[in-house]
Coordinates of C-alpha atoms and ligand atoms in Angstrom, one line a residue:
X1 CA 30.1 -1.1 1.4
X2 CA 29.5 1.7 -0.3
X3 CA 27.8 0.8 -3.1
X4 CA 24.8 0.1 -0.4
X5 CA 25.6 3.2 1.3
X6 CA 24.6 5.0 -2.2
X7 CA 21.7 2.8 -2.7
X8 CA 20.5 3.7 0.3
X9 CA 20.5 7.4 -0.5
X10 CA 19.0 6.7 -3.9
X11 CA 16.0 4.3 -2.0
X12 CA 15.5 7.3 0.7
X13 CA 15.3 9.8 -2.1
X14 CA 12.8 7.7 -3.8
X15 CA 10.9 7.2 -1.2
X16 CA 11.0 11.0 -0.4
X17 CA 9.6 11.6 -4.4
X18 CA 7.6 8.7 -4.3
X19 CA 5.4 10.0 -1.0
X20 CA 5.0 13.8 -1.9
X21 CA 4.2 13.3 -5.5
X22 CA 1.7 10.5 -4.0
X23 CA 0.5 13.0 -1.4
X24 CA -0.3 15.5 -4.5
X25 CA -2.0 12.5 -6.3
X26 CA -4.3 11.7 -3.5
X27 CA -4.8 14.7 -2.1
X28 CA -6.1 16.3 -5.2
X29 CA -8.4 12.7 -5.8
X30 CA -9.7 13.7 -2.1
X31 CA -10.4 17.1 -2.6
X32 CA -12.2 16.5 -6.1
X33 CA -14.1 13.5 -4.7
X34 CA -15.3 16.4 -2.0
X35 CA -15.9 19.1 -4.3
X36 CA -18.3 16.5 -6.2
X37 CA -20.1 15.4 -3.3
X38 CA -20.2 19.2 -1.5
X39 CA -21.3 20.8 -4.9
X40 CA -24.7 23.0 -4.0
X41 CA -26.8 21.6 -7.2
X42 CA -28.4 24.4 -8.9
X43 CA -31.4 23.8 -11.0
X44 CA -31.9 27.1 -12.3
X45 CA -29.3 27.4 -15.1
X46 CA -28.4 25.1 -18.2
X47 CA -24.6 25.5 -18.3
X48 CA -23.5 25.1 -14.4
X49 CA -24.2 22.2 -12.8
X50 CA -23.7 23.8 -9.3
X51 CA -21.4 26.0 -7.1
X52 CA -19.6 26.1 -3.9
X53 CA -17.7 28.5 -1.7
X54 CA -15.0 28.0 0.8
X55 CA -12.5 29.6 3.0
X56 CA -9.2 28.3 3.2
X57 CA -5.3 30.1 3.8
X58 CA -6.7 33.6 4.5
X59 CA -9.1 33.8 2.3
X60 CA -12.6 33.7 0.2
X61 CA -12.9 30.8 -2.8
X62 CA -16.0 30.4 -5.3
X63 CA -15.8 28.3 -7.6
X64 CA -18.5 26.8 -10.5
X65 CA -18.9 23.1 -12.2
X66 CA -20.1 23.1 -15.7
X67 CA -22.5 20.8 -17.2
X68 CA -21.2 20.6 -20.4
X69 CA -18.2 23.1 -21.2
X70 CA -17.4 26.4 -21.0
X71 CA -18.2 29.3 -23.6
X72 CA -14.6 28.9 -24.8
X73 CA -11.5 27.4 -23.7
X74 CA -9.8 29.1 -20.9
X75 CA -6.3 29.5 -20.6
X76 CA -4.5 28.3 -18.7
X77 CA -6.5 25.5 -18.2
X78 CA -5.1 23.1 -15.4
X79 CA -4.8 19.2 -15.3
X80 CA -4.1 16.3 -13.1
X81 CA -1.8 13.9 -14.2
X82 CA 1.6 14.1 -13.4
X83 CA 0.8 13.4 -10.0
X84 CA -0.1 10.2 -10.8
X85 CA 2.5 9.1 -13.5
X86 CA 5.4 10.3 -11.4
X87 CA 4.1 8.3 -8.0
X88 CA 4.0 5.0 -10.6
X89 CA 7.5 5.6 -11.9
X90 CA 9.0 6.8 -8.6
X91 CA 7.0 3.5 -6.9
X92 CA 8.3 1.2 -9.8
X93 CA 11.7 2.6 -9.8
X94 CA 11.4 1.7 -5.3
X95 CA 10.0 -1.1 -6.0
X96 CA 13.4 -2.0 -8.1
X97 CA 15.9 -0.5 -5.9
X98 CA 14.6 -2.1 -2.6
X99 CA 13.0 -5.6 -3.6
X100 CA 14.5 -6.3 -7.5
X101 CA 17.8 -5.6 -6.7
X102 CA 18.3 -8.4 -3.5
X103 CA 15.3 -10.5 -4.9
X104 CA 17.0 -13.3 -3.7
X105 CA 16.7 -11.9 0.3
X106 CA 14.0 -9.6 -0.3
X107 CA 11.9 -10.4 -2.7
X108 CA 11.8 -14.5 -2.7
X109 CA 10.5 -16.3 -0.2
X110 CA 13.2 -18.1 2.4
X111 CA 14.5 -20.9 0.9
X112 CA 13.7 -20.2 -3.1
X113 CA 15.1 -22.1 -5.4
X114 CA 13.3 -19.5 -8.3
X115 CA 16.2 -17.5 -9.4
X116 CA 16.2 -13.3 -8.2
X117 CA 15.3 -12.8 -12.5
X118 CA 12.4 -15.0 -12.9
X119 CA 10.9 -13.6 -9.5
X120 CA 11.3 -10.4 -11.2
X121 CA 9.8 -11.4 -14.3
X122 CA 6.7 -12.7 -12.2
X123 CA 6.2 -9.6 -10.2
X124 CA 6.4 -7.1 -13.3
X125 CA 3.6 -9.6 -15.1
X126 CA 1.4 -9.3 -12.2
X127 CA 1.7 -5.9 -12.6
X128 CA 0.8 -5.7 -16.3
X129 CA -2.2 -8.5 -16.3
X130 CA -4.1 -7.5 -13.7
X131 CA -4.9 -4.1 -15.5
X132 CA -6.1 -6.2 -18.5
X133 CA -8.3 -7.9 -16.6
X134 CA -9.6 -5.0 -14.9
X135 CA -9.9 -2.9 -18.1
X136 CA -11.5 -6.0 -20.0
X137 CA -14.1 -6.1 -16.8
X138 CA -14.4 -2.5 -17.2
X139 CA -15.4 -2.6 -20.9
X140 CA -17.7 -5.6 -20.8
X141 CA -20.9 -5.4 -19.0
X142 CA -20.3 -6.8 -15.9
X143 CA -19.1 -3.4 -14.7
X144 CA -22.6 -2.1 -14.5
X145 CA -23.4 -5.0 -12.0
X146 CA -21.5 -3.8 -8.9
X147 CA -21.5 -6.6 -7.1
X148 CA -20.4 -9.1 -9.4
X149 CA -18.0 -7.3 -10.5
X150 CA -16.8 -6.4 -7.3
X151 CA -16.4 -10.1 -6.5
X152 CA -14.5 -10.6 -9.2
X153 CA -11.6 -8.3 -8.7
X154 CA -11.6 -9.3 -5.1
X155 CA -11.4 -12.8 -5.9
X156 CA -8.6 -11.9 -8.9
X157 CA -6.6 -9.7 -5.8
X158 CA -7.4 -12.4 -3.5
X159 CA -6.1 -15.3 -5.9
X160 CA -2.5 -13.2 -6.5
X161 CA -2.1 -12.5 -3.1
X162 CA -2.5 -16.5 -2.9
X163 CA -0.1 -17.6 -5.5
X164 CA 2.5 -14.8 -4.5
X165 CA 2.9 -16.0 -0.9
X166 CA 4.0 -19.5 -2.7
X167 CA 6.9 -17.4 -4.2
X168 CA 7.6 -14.3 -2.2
X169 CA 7.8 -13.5 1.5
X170 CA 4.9 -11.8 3.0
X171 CA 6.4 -8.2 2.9
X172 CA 7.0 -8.6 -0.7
X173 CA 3.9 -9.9 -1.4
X174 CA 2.0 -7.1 0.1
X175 CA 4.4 -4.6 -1.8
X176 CA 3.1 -6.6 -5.4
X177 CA -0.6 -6.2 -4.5
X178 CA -0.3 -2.9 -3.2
X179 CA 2.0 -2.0 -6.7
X180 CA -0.4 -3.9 -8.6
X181 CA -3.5 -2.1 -7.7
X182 CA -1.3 1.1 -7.8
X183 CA -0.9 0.3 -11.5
X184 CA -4.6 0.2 -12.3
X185 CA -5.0 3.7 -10.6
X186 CA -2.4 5.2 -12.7
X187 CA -2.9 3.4 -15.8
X188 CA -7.1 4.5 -15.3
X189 CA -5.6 8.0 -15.2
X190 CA -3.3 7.4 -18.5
X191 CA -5.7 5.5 -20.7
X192 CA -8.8 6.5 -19.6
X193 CA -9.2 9.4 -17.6
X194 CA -6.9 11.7 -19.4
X195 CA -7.8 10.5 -22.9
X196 CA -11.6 11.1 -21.9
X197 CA -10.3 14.6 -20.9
X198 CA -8.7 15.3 -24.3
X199 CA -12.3 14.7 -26.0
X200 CA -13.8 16.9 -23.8
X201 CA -11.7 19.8 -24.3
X202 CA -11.8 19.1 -28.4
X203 CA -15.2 18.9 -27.8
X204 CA -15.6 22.3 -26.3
X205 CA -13.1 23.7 -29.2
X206 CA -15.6 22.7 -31.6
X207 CA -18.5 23.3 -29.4
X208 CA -19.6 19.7 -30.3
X209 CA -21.9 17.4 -28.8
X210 CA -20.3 15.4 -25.9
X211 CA -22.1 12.1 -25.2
X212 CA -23.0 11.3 -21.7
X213 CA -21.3 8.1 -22.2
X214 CA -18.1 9.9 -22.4
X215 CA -18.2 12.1 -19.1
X216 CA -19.4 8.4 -17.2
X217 CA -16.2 6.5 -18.7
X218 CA -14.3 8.9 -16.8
X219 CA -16.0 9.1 -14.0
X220 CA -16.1 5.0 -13.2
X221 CA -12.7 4.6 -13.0
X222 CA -11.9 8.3 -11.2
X223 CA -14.4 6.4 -8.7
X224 CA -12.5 2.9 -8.7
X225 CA -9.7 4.7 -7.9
X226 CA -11.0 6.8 -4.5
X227 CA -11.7 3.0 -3.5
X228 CA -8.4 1.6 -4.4
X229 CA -6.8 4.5 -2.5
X230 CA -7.0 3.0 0.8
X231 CA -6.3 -0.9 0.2
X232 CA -2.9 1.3 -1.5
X233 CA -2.1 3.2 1.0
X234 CA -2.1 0.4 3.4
X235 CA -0.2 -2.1 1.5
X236 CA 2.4 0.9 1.6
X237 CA 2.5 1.1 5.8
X238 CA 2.3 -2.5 6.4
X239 CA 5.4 -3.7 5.6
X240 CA 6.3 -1.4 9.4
X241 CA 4.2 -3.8 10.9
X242 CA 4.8 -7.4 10.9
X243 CA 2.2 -8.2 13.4
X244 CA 0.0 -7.5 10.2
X245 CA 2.6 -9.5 7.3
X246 CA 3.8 -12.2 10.0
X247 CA 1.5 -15.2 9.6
X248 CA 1.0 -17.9 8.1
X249 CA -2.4 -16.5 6.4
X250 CA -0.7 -12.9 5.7
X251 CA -2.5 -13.2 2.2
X252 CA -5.8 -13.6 3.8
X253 CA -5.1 -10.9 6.4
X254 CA -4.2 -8.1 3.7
X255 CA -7.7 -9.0 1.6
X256 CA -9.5 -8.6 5.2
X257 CA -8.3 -5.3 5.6
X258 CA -8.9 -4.5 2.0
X259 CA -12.4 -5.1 3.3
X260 CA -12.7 -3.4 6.3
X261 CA -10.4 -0.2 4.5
X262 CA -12.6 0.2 1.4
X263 CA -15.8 0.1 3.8
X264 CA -14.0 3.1 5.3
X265 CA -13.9 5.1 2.0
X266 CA -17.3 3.9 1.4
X267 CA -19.2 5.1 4.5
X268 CA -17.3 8.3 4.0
X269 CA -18.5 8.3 0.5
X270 CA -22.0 7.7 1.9
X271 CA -21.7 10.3 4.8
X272 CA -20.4 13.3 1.5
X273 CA -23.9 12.6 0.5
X274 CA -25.5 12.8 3.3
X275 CA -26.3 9.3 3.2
X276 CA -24.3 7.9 6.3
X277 CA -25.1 4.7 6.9
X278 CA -24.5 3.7 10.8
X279 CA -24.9 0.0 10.3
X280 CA -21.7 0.5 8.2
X281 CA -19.7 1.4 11.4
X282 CA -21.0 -1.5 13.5
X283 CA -19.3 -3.6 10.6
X284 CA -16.0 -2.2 10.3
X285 CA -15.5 -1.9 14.0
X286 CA -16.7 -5.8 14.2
X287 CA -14.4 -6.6 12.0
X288 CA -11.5 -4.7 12.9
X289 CA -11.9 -6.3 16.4
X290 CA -11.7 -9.8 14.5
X291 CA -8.7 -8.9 12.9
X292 CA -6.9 -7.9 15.8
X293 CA -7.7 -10.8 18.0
X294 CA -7.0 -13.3 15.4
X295 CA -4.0 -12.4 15.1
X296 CA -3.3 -11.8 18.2
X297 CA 0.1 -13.6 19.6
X298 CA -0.4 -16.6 21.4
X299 CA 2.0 -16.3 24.3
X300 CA 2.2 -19.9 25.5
X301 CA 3.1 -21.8 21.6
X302 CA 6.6 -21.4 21.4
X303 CA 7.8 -21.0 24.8
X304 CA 10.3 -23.5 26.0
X305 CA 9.6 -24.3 29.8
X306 CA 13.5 -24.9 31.1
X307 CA 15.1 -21.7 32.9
X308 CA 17.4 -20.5 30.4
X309 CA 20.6 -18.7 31.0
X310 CA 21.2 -16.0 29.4
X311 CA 24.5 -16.9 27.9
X312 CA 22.2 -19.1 25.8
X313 CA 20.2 -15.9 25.0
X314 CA 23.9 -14.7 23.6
X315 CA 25.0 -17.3 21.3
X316 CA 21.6 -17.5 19.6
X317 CA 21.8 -13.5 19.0
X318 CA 25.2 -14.0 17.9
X319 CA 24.4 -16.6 15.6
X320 CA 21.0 -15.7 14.3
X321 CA 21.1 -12.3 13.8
X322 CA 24.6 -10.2 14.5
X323 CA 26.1 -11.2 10.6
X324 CA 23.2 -8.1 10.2
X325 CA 22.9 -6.5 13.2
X326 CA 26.7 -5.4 14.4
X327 CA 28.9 -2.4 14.1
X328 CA 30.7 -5.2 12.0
X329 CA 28.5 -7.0 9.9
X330 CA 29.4 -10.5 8.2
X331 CA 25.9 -10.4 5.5
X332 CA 26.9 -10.5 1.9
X333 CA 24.7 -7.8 1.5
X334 CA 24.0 -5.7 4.1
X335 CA 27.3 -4.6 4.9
X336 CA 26.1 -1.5 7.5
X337 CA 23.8 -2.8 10.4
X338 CA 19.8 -2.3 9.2
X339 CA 18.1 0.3 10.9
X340 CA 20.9 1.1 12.9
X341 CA 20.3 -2.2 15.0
X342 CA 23.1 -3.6 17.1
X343 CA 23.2 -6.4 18.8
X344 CA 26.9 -6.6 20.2
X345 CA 26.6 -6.3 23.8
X346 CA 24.8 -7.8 26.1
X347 CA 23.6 -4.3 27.1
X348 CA 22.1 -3.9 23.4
X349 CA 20.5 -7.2 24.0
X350 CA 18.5 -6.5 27.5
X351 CA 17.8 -2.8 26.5
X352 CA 16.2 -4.2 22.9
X353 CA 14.3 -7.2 24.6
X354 CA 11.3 -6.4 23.7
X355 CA 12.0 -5.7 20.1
X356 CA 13.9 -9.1 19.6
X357 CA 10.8 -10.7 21.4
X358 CA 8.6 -8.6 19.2
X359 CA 10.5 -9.7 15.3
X360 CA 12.1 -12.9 16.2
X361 CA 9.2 -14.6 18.4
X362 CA 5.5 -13.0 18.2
X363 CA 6.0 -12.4 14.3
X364 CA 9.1 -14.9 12.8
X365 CA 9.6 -11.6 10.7
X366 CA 13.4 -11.9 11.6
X367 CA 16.0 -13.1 10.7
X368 CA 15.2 -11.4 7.3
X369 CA 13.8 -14.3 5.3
X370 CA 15.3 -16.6 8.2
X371 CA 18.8 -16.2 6.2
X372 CA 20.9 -17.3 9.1
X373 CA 18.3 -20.2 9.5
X374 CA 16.9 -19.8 13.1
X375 CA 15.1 -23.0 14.2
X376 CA 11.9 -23.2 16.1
X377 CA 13.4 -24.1 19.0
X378 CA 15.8 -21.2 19.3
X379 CA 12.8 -19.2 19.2
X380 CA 11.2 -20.8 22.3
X381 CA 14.7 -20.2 24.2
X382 CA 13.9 -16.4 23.3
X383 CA 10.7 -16.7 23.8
X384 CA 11.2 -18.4 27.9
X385 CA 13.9 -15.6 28.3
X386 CA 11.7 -12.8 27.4
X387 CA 8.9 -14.4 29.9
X388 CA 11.4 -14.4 32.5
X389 CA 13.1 -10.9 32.2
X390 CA 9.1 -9.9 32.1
X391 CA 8.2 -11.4 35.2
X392 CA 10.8 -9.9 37.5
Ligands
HEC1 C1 20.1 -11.0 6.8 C2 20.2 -9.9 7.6 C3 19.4 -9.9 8.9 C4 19.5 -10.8 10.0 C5 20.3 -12.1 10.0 C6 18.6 -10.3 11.0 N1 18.0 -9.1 10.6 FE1 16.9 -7.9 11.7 N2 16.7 -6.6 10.2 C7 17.2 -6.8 8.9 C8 16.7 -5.7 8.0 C9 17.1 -5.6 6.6 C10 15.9 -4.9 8.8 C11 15.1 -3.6 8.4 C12 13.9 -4.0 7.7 C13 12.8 -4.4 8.6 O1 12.6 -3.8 9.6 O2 12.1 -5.4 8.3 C14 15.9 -5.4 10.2 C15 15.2 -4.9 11.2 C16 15.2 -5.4 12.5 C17 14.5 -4.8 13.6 C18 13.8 -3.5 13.6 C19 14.8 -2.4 13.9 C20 14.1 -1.0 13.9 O3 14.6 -0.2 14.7 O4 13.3 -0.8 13.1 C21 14.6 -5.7 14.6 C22 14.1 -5.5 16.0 C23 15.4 -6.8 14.2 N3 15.7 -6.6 12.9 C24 15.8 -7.9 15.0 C25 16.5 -9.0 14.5 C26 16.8 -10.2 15.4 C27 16.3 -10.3 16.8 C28 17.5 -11.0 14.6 C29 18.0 -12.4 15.0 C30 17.0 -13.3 15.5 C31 17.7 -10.4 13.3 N4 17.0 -9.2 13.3 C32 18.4 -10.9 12.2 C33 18.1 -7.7 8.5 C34 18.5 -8.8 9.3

């Protein structure tokens, strides 16, 4: 009991480090990726590559982009990377405390026979090889040929997303990818992008030559990562909805979004410019609207004819889902009623009909990795009682 109490506090302090470090991280990605594209281009002198003012908090703000470097180095000089390694170790150290810990309910996929340290073992590999393959993409050729190479990692995050809904539960599998492609932002940051930096500012030390090359490297992958910001940041809010992670082609659904989320960033990459591309909008609101009515619900599949009583109703709740959801709970593991959720009385049952309708019939996403084994046909019961209570 209270060992979960205090890993609780320790997720929800995580969490808490994990999102304002990660707001810092992408907020500062945003506001570069603006400055670059808002930058006035001046033509007239050889050491500024252009300027820009703005007004922000009560007050005036100029400030200048060099071409090369400046005269000499200025103190203090600031950088931008703690953000980004403390939002992978808070994430990793989440990613540990909420899904490594209970593999075996929340990390495996209902019925597993993998043991909790070999699903472990998987997830951290994925989290290691897909940043060699992206980095090997990224130093071959085929980076320069954007569209191959965008098929490529698509069909690489597309073919994990795959194989880890054979092992894990959907939840958990959007949690890998969106870790995953977390750990090729920050590792761009730590073996690229800061390294890059470092030459740069030994470069202007020794008022060397800097090769294009150099300032490009850096660049790529500061650019890969304002696209993999979305895709991230949605992985990250999914796992609230299990309209989204509830099907049998969750996989698929998460590399549709992908889709339509880094079409977002782009046609507000094109619109910086002042390139906007209308036809772009056309898309993504086409294909939103696909999403959402192919996944939506279908109301009639599961519902079992017969009037049910609602005593019937009772003894599934009890069954299926009070060892969690009670003031008392019977779980192994969860030992203090998730989310607060109580399903005692029969007055906890009518008030939270539509929320029992809503995980244990339109999605399946409860029970929790169907641990108290619910069958189909409970489901329908729920499903004709909900009907019911909804036509009156
Ligand atoms: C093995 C434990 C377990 C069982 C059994 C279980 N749940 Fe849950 N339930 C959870 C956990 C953990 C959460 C919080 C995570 C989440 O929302 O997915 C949760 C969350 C919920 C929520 C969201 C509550 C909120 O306010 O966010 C609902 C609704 C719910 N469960 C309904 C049910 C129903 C209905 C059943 C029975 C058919 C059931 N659960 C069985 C563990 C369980």
């Amino acid at each position: 009991m209270i060992k979960l109490y205090l890993i609780d506090w320790l997720s929800l302090a995580l969490k808490f480090l994990h999102i304002i470090v990660g707001i810092a991280w992408i907020g500062a990605s945003f506001y570069f990726n603006w400055l670059e594209n808002k930058l006035q281009r001046i033509g007239n002198r050889d050491d500024i590559a252009g300027h820009l003012w703005a007004v922000h908090g009560g007050g005036f703000y100029y400030l200048e982009k060099y071409n090369k470097y400046p005269e000499t180095l200025p103190e203090p000089l600031h950088w931008f990377k703690w953000e980004a390694y403390l939002t992978w170790i808070s994430g990793f150290l989440l990613l540990s405390v909420v899904y490594y810990l209970n593999a075996s309910s929340t990390l495996l996929i209902n019925g597993s026979t993998m043991s909790p340290v070999h699903g472990v073992g998987l997830s951290v590999f994925g989290l290691g090889v897909i940043w060699l393959i992206y980095d090997f993409l990224c130093k071959s050729a085929i980076v320069d040929k954007t569209v191959i190479f965008i098929g490529i990692i698509l069909a690489c995050v597309t073919l994990s997303a795959y194989l880890y809904s054979t092992i894990f539960n959907p939840k958990a599998v959007y949690m890998q990818i969106g870790a995953m492609l977390g750990t090729i932002m920050t590792a761009n940051v730590f073996f690229v992008i800061i390294p890059v930096q470092k030459k740069l500012v030994a470069a202007c030390i020794e008022r060397a030559e800097v090769s294009s090359e150099l300032g490009i490297k850096g660049y790529i992958r500061s650019r890969h990562n304002n696209y993999f910001t979305l895709p991230v940041l949605f992985t990250m809010m999914s796992i609230h909805y299990p309209m989204v992670y509830s099907n049998t082609y969750s996989w698929l659904v998460l590399i549709g979004v992908f889709v339509v989320v880094v079409l977002i960033r782009h046609y507000f990459n094109l619109k910086g410019v002042g390139k906007a591309k209308n036809s772009l909008i056309g898309l993504i609101v086409l294909a939103l609207l696909l999403l959402i009515f192919s996944l939506a619900p279908n109301s009639t599949d599961k519902v079992n004819m017969a009037k049910v009583s609602f005593s019937e109703v009772e003894k599934i709740i009890e069954q299926r889902c009070a060892s969690c959801h009670s003031t008392n709970p019977t779980d192994d593991f969860f030992t203090v009623a998730p989310s607060g959720f109580v399903l005692d009385t029969e007055a906890q049952i009518i008030v939270n009909k539509d929320r029992i309708y809503q995980r244990a019939v339109a999605t399946n996403s409860m029970p929790l990795n169907n641990k108290t084994n619910m069958t189909v046909a409970e489901r329908g019961v729920l499903a004709a009682w909900f009907r019911e209570a909804d036509d009156e």
